[in-house]
Amino acid sequence: MAQNVCQSEFKPSEISYGAGALSGAYDAIADHWPVEACREALSSGINTFDTSPYYGRSEYILGDALEQLAPDFPRSNYYLQTKIGRYGYTPQDFDYSAQRTFESVAESMRRLKTDYLDSVLCHDVEFVDFEKVVGDDGALSALFQLKAQGKIKYVGCSGYPLPMLLKIAEHQAAAGQPLDVVLSYSHYNLQNTKLADYAPKFRAAGVRYLFNASPLNMALFRDAGPPDWHPAHEQLRAAAKQCSQVAKANDLNISSLASLFAFTGRATFQLNSTVIGLSRKEEVQQAIAAWKTAKAREQGTEQIPDIEANTLKEIHDILSPYKDYSWQSPTPKELGQA
């Protein structure tokens, strides 16, 4: 991954730094972690940072960390991607109006200590009415105005249901103003690979950059298990726990296996970048190591060990009843129904 980037073109690294992990929503973080993790990321060639106002103090923490690193890594060395529209847990906490979009982008620039943003996405588009996304006084209209003014460089959408993301992408293509970026999460991992099926459709709709977030399926595939708020049902949680135990029994780590699998998206369907949550220097190192292994295997310079291949087969068998299952989004809890 190239360390210095040209700001005239968006060339995201194959791993993007998921700064949602800096919010503390998954695990508590120590004060010194963000600077150390960001330094390790930039030194290793990661050049894209993804965040959102919804992720607690993530924008503030990331902005402070990058400011401290500016003598060694000036702004021209990396891309900043943030989001607008979602500011809380329930649909009532969304505001996709043009005015709020303008305000939100300005707020994000202040928090991130920058006078421009590389990419801004409508956050979790499935929570609001379609017209609030694509309408004349909606969020996308405002973002494209900001793009024309040079305050942001690329415009896109993020969300969970792939059909909704595709509907918006196809609408924008028909209107002659295609999305630059689509960020999908939890749809290319050990349990769900539907993004690979949708990728040609997004490309046909003019989407230039495809991002896959949450290769661990929002922490489902880690030894500690997912946080309590995770939307997966109990059967899938139990299956994921069983996968972790199978990996451990073979002296392997479920998170590493999940990362390795997700990184195959580059070769499988020309995925541009995988967004992985990183809060500590050690997590950055682990992600880079997994990516390098995936690249070596893609290039044929390294073979998958038999023990790993057999373990993956067992894991896929465990997950087969839930293959490509997508939970409801918004969830009943987010809708106030549970």
C-alpha angles and dihedrals in degrees: 000000000000115000100205117053134195111237092208089076135034108242105163118194116249088251118050122198109245102212092185084090087068090065093077091233092124101031137349113266131212119237095245096050101082097057092045093047094046092048091051091048095050092043089052095051101261103143105169127077120191122198143142141205086245092065096083111244093344096119092049093047094045092047092051092047094049091046090056090050095047096103090062100026113031122194092268089067098069147029126237120211120183138157144234136206104045118085103153147011105279133051088258088067093062125097117179097168118131092240094053090045091056090048093046094053090050091049092050092050090053093048092046091044095232137119094218139029124219098210133008123188134194101245120233096343094190091074095069138051115278092242091057087061101042104019126113093259094035136110100268092051089055093046093051089050089054089048090054088051092052095242091117128022106203134028129206151138136250132195147121109256107074094203090060093048090049092048090056093044092051092046091052092047091052089049091054094246106095124191115259095205139028119188115195123182133204092007101103110048141096091293105033127032101164093124089073089059093048097044096087089050092053091048090050088054090057099258107155101188128041119192125190114202130190103030086177088055093248092315094311089124103056133096092248091054127225125313117264092258094059110128097221114115122245095261093056091045090052091048091050090051089051089051090053091051092049091051092048092049087059094047091254132121121236094214092053091048090049092049092048090051094048092051089062087074090085092065097030100056108355094262109185100210144353115222111213125180112245128179104154136048090240091056090053090051091050092050093049091048091052091047092051090050091050091050092049090052091046090053093047096243093114131038127215108254115243092240090056094045091050092046091051090051090053090048092050089049091053091049096042095099088058099039110149092354111156121196123225116277121224087036121223088254092054089049091051092247098117 
